[in-house]
Coordinates of C-alpha atoms in Angstrom, one line a residue:
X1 CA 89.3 131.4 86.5
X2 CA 90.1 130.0 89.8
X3 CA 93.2 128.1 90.1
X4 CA 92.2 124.5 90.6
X5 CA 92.4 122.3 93.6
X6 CA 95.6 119.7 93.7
X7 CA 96.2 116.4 95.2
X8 CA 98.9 113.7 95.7
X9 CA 98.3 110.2 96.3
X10 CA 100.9 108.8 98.4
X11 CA 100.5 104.9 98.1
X12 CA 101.8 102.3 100.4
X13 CA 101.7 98.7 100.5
X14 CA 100.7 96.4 97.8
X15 CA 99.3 96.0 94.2
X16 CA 95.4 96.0 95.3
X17 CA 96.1 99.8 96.9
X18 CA 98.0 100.7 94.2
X19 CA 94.9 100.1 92.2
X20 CA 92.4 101.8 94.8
X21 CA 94.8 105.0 94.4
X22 CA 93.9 104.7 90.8
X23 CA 90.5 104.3 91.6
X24 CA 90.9 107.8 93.8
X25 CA 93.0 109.3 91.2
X26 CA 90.0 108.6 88.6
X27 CA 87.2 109.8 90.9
X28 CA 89.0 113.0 91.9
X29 CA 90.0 113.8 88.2
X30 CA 86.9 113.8 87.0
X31 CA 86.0 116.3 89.7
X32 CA 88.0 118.6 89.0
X33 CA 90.8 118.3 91.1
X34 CA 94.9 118.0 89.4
X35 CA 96.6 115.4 90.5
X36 CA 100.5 116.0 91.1
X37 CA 103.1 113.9 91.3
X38 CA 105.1 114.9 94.9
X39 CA 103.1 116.1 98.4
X40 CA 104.9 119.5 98.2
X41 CA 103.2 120.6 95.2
X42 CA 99.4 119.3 96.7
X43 CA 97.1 121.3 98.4
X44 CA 96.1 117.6 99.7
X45 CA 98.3 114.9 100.4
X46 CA 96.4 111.7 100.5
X47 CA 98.3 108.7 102.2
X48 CA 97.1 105.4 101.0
X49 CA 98.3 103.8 103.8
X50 CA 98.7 99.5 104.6
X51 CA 97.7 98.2 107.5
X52 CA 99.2 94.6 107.4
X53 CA 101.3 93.8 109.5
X54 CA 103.8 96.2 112.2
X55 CA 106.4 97.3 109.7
X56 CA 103.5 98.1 107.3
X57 CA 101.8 100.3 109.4
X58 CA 104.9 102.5 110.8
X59 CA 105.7 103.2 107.2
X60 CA 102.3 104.2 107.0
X61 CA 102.5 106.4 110.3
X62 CA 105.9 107.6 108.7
X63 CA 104.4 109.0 105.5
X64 CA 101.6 110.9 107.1
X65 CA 104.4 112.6 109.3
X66 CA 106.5 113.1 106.9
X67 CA 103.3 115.1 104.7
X68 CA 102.3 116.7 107.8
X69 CA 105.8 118.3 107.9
X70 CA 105.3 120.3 104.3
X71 CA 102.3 122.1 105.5
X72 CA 103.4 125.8 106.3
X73 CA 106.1 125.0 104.8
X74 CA 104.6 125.2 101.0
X75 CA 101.7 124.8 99.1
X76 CA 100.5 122.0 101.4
X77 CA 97.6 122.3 103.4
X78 CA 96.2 119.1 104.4
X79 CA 96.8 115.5 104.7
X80 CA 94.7 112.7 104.9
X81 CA 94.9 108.9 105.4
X82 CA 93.0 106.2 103.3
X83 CA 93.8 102.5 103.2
X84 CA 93.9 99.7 105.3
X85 CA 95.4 101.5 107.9
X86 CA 92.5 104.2 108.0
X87 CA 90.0 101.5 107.2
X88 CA 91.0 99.1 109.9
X89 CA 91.6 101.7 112.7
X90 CA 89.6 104.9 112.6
X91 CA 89.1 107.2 115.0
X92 CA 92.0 105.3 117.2
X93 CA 94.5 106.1 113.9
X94 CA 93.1 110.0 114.0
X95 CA 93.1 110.4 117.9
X96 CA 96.5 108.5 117.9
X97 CA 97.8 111.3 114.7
X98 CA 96.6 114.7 115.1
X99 CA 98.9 115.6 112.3
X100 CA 95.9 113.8 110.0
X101 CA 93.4 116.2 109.1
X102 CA 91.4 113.7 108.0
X103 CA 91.0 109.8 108.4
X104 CA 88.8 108.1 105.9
X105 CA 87.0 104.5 105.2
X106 CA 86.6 102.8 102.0
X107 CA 82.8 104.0 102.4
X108 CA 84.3 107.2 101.9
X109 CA 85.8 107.0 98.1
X110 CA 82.8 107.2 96.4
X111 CA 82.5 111.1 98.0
X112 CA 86.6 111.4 98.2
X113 CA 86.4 114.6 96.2
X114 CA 83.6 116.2 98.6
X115 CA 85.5 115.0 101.8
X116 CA 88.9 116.7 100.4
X117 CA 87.2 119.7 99.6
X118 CA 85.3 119.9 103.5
X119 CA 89.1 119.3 104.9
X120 CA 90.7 122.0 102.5
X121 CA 88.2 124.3 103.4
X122 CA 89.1 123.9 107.5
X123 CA 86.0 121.9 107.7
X124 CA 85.8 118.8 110.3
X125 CA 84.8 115.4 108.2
X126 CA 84.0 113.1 111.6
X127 CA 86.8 109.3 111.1
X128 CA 84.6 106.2 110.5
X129 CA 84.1 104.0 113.2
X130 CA 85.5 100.6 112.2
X131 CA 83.4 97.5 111.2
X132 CA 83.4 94.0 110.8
X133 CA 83.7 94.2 106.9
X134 CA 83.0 90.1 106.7
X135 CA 79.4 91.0 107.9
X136 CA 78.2 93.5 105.4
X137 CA 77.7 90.5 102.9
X138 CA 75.6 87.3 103.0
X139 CA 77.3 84.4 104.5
X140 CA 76.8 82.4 101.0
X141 CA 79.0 83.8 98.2
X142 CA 76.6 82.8 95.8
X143 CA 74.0 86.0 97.1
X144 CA 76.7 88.1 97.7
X145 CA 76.5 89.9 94.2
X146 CA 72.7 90.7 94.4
X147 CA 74.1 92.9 97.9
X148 CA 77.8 94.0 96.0
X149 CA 76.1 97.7 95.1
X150 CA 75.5 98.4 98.4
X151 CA 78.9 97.8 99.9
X152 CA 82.4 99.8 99.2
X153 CA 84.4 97.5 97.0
X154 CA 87.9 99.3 96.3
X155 CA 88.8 99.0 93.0
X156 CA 85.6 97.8 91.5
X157 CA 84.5 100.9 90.5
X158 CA 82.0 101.5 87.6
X159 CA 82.9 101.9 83.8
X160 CA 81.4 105.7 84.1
X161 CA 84.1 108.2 83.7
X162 CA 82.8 111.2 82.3
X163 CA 83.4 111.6 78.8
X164 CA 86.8 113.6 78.3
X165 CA 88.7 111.7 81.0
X166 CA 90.5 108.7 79.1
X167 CA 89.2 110.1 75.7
X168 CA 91.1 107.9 73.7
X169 CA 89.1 104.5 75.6
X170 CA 85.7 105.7 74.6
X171 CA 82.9 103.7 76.8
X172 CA 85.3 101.3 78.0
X173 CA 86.9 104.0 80.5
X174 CA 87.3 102.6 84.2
X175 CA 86.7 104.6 86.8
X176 CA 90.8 105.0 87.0
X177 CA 93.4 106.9 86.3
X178 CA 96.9 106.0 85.8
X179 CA 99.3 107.3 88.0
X180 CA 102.6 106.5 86.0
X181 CA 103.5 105.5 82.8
X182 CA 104.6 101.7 83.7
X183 CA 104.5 99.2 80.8
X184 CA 102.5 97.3 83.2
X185 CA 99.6 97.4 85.7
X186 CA 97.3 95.4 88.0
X187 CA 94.0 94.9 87.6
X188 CA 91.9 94.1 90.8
X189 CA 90.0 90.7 90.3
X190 CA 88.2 90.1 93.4
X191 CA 87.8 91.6 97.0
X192 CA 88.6 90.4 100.2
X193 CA 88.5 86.9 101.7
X194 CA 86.7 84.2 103.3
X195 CA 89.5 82.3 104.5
X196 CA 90.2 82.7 108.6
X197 CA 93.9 81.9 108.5
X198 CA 94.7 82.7 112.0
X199 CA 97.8 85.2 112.0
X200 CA 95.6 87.6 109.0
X201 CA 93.4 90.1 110.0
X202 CA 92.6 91.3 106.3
X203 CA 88.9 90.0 105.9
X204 CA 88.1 92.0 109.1
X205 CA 89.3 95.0 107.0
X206 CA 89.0 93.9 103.7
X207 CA 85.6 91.7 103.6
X208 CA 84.4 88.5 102.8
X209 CA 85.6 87.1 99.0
X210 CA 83.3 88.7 96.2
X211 CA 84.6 88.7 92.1
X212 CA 84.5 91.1 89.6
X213 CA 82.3 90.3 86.9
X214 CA 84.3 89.2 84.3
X215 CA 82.9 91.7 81.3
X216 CA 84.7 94.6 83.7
X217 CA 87.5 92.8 83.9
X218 CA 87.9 92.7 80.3
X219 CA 87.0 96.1 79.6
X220 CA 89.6 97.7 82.3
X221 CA 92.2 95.6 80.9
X222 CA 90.8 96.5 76.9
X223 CA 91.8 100.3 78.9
X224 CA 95.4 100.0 80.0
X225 CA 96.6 98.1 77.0
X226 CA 94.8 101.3 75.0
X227 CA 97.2 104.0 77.4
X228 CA 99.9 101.5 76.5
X229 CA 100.2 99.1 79.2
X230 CA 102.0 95.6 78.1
X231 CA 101.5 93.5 81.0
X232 CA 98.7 93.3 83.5
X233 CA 98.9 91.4 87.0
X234 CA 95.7 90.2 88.3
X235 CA 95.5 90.8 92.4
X236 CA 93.2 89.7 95.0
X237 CA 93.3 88.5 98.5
X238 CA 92.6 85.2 96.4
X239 CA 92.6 84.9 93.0
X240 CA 91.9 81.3 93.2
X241 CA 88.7 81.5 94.7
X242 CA 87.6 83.9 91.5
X243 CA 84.2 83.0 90.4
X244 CA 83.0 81.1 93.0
X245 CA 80.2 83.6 94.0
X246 CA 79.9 83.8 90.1
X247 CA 78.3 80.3 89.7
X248 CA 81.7 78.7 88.1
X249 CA 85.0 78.2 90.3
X250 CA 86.7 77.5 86.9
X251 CA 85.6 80.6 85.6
X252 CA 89.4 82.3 85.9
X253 CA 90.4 79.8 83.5
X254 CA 88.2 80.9 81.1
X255 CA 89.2 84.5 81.9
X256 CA 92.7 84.0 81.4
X257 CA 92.2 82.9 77.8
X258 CA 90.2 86.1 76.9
X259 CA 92.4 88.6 78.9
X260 CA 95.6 86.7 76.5
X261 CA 93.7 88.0 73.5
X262 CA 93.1 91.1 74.2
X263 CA 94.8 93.3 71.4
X264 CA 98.3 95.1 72.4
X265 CA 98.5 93.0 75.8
X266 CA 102.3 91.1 75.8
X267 CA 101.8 89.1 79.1
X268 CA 99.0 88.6 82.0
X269 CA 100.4 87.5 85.5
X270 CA 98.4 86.0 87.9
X271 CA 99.0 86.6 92.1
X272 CA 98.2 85.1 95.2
X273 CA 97.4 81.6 94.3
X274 CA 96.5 79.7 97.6
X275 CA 98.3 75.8 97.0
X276 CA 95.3 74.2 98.3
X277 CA 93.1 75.8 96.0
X278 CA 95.4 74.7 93.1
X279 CA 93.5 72.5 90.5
X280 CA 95.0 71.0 87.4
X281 CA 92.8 73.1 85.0
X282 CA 94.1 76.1 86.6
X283 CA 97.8 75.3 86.4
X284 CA 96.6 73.8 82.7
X285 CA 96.1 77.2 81.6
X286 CA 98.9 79.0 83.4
X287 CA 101.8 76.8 82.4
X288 CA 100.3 76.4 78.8
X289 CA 98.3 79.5 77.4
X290 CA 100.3 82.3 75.3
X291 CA 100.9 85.5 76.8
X292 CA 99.8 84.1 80.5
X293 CA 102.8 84.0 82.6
X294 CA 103.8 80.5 84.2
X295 CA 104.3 81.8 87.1
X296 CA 103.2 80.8 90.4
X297 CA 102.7 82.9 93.7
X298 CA 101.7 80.5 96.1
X299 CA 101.0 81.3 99.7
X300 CA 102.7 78.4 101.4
X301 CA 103.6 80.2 104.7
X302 CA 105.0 77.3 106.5
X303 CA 105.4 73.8 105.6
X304 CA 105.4 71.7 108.9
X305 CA 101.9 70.4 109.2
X306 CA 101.6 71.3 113.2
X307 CA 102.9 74.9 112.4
X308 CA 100.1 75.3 108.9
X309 CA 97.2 73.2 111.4
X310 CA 97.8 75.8 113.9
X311 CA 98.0 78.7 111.3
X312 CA 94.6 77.6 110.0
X313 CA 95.8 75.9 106.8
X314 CA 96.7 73.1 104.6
X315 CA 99.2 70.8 103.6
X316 CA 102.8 69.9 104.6
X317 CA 106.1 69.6 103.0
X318 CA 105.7 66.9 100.8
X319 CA 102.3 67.7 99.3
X320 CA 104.1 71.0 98.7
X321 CA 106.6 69.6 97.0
X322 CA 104.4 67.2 94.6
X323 CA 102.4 70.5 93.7
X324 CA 105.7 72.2 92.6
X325 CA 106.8 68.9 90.4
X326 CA 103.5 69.0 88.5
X327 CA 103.7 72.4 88.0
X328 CA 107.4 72.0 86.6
X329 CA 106.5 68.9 85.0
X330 CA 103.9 70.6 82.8
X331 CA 106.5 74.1 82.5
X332 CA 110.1 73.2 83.2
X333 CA 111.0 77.1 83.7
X334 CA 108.0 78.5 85.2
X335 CA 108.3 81.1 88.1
X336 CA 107.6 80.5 91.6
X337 CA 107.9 82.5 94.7
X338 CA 106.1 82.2 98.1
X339 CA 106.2 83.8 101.8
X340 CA 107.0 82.6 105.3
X341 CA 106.1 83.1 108.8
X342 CA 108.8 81.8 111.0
X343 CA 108.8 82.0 115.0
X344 CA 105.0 81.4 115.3
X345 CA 103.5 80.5 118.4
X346 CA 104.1 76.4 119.3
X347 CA 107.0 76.5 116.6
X348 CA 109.3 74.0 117.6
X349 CA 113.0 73.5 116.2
X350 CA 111.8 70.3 114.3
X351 CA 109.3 72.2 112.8
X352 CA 111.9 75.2 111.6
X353 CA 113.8 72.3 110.4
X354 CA 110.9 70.8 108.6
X355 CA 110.0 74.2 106.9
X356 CA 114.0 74.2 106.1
X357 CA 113.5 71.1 104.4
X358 CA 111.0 72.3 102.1
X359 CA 112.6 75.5 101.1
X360 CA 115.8 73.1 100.4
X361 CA 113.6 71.3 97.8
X362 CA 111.4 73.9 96.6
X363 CA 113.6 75.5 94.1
X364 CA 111.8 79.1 94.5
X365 CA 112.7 81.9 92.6
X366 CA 111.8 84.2 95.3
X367 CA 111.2 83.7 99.2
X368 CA 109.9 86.8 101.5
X369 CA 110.3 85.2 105.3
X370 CA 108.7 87.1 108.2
X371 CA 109.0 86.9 112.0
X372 CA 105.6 85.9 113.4
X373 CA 104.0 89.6 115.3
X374 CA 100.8 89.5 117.0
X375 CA 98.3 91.1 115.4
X376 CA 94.9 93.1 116.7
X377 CA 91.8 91.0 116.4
X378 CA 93.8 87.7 115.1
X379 CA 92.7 84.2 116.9
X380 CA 96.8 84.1 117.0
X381 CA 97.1 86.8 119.1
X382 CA 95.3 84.9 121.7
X383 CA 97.3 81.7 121.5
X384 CA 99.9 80.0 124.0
X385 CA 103.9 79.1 123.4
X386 CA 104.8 82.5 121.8
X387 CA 107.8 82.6 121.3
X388 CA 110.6 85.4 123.0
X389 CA 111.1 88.0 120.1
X390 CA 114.8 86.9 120.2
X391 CA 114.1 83.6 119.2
X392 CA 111.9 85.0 117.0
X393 CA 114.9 87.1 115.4
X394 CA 117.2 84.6 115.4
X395 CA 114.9 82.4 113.4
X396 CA 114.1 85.0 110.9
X397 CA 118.0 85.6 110.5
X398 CA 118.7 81.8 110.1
X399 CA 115.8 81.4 107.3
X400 CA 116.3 84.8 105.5
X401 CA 120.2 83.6 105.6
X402 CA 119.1 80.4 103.5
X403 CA 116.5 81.9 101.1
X404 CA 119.1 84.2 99.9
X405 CA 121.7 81.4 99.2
X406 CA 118.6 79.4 97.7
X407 CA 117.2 82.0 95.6
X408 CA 120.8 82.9 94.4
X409 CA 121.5 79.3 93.6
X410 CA 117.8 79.3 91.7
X411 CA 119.2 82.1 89.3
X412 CA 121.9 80.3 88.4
X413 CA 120.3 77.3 87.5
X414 CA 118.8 79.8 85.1
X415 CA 122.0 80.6 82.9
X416 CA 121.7 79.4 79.4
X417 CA 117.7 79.4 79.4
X418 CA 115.9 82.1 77.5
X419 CA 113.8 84.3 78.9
X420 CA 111.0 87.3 77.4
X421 CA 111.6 90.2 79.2
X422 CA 109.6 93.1 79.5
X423 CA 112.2 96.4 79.6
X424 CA 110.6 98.8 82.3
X425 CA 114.1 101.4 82.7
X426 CA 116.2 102.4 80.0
X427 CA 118.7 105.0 81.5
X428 CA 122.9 106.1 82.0
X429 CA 123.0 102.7 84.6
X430 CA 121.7 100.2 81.9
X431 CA 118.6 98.4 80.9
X432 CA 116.3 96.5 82.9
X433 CA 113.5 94.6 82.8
X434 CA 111.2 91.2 84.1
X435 CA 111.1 87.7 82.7
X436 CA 108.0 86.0 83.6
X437 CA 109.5 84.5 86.5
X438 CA 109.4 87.7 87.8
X439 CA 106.7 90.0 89.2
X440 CA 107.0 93.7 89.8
X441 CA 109.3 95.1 92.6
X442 CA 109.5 91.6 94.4
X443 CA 111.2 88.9 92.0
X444 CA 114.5 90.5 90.6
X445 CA 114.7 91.7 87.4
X446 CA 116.8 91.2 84.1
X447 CA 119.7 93.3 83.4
X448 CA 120.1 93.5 79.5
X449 CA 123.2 93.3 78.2
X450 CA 123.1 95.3 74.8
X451 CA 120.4 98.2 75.0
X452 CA 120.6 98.9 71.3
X453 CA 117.8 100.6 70.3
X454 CA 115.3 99.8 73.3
X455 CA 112.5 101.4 75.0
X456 CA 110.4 101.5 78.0
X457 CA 107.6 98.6 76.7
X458 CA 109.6 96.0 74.7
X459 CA 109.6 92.6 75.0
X460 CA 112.6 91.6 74.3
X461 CA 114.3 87.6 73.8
X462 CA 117.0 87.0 76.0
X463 CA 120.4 84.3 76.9
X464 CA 120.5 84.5 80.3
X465 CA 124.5 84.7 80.5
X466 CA 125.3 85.5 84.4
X467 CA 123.6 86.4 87.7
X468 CA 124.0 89.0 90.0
X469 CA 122.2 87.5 93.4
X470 CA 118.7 87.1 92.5
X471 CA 118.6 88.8 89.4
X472 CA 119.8 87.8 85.7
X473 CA 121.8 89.1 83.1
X474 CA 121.2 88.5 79.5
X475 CA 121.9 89.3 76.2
X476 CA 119.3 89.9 73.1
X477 CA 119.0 87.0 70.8
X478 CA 119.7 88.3 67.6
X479 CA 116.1 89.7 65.6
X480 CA 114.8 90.3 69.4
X481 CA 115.2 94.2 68.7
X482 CA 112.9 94.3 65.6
X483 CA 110.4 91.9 67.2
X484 CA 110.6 93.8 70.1
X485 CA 110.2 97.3 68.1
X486 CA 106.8 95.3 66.6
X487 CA 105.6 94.5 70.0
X488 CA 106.1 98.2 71.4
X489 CA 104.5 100.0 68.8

């Protein structure tokens, strides 16, 4: 018997590409192929690479090198770049990175396992020409689904795994395959986004908004709690506009209350929540629902209204603030956490001032701040008043100075409260886990006092008793352990 073809994926970047590796992962599973854990083991090294913003994409540039350097070396033979990076470059990326054997679109997933083989085998498979992704659907999201089967939609692949692959889901099997054992998981709710915010070139790359119908939603999430998974984060470019091309913009509402039912499933998260999308049913149901999160990732970016008007957006500091006070008002502890953009073009002081101001009153659980980059293709790029990158530096040290004081000073007003955590690491340095303030590898996470007899999947109740920066320490409430025993089983 020959011995059978293996692959890495090598992901990059954020929770939707985690997914899409799945997605690979699945398709390339049921093909045949082994999928290993590290590059050195893989005939194929597959790079899901981001393509977001400057930082992104040298990581990006830094893993292919870095695979490229095992072949000869090992069992290595080939890499290959997928992603956003690959997507929204093409042939520049390959002619740019002769180390990649092989760059490849999203049009290429549903064939991943033939292209692999082509490159393994010395053959040539030609890099896609990029596209203007926002153009491959109608204009009105409402026809866009009639057109969705004919367009590469990462991540909202099929239920038609071949029988054998995820024996233990039956029908239900996604076209996925889980590349760790993580208590929890994202499940993609929509693609791309029809919102033209002026620094973002993600719909160029990513396509114009469509939803996931809501039936395969349910059913991938029916999946991971089956192989064990405890909480699920929904992520899209926009998961407020879910459903809108569906017929019903409340339709994630309804969702949310299903996806809370669904037998073995301790929390559902929601991401990327736009704050002028925000309507009352929404936060309604995510401040009040069982096993949905209050938490509230809300792309603010800025907060002085020249700045956001500029930036192709909405709102200002005070509206910002009202939105926060309802959603507190309605879930005194829920979680919030936003990004920044600092040192855009036209940025005054009094407008770094103004955006200080809000972060001063906003109370956020988590802040990410950026320095303002041109980017390819972005109506940005093309503006007056940039700013000189030392300015730009200099603002981005002043505002990251601040969040970390404010998000410090948000954990603290945190001791005493209780929190659920989920325990994701039980090892020699302690145990850890996320309350449902906190998302995955960007909130902080909860140190547990007392391990007792814990495991990888518990929910656990919690006294928040000290902080260490962002992150908590707490101690079990007694009974939590045998709740929490319940829970994991």
């Amino acid at each position: 018997m020959p011995e059978r073809r293996t692959v890495a994926l090598v992901t990059l970047g954020c929770a939707r590409n985690e997914v899409d590796s799945e997605e690979l992962a699945g398709r390339l599973e049921a093909d045949g192929w082994q999928l290993v854990e590290d590059a050195e083991d893989a005939d194929v090294a597959v790079v899901n690479t981001c393509g977001f913003v400057d930082a992104a994409k040298k990581d990006s540039v830094d893993a292919l090198l870095e695979a490229n350097d095992l072949k000869g070396h090992g069992r290595t033979q080939a890499v290959v770049a997928v992603g956003c990076m690959a997507e929204r470059y093409g042939k520049e990326l390959a002619d740019a990175l002769p180390e990649a054997d092989g760059v490849l679109g999203f049009d290429d997933y549903s064939d991943i396992s033939d292209r692999l083989q082509t490159i393994l085998n010395g053959g040539i498979h030609a890099s896609h020409t990029p596209r203007d992704r926002r153009k491959l659907l109608p204009i009105s999201p409402a026809e866009r689904q009639e057109s969705a089967a004919s367009v590469a939609l990462p991540g909202h692949g099929p239920n038609d795994l071949p029988e054998g692959v995820a024996p233990a889901s039956g029908p239900r099997a996604p076209l996925r395959r889980r590349l760790d054992g993580a208590p929890v998981a994202s499940v993609k709710l929509a693609s791309g986004c029809d919102r033209r915010c002026s620094f973002c070139a993600i719909p160029s790359f990513r396509g114009s908004f469509i939803s996931r119908r809501p039936s395969d939603v349910l059913n991938e999430t029916r999946w991971l709690a089956e192989q064990g998974v405890k909480e699920i984060m929904l992520v899209s470019e926009n998961n407020t506009s879910y459903g809108k091309d569906l017929g019903d913009i409340r339709l994630l509402e309804s969702l949310l209350r299903e996806l809370a039912e669904v037998d073995g499933l301790e929390r559902v998260r929601v991401s990327y929540l736009q704050p002028a999308e925000m309507r009352p049913g929404l936060i309604d149901v995510l401040t009040s629902t069982p096993k949905i999160a209050p938490y509230f990732d809300l792309s603010f970016q800025h907060s002085a209204p020249g700045v956001l008007r500029a930036m192709r957006r909405f709102g200002d500091t005070d509206r910002f603030l009202e939105l926060l006070d309802t959603i507190r008002g309605k879930a005194p502890q829920a979680g919030v956490r936003s990004n920044f953009i600092v040192g855009f073009p036209g940025e005054s002081e009094a407008d770094l001032a103004e955006l200080e101001r809000f972060l001063n009153g906003a109370r956020l659980d988590a802040i990410g701040v950026f320095g303002y980059s041109d980017e390819d293709g972005t109506e940005a790029a093309t503006y007056d008043g940039k700013l000189d990158v030392d300015v730009v530096a200099e603002r981005l040290a002043r505002v990251s100075r601040l969040a970390e004081e404010l998000v410090s000073q948000r954990a603290e007003e945190r001791v005493g409260e209780t929190v659920h955590v989920l325990v994701e690491s039980v090892d020699e340095e302690g145990v850890y886990g996320r309350g449902e303030h906190q998302a995955p590898e960007t909130d902080g996470q909860v140190l547990l006092t007392s391990g007792g007899n814990l495991s990888v999947g518990r929910m656990v109740e919690a006294k928040v008793v000290g902080t260490e920066g962002v992150d908590l320490v707490a101690e079990p409430l007694p009974g939590s352990f045998g709740c929490s025993e319940e829970a994991g089983r």
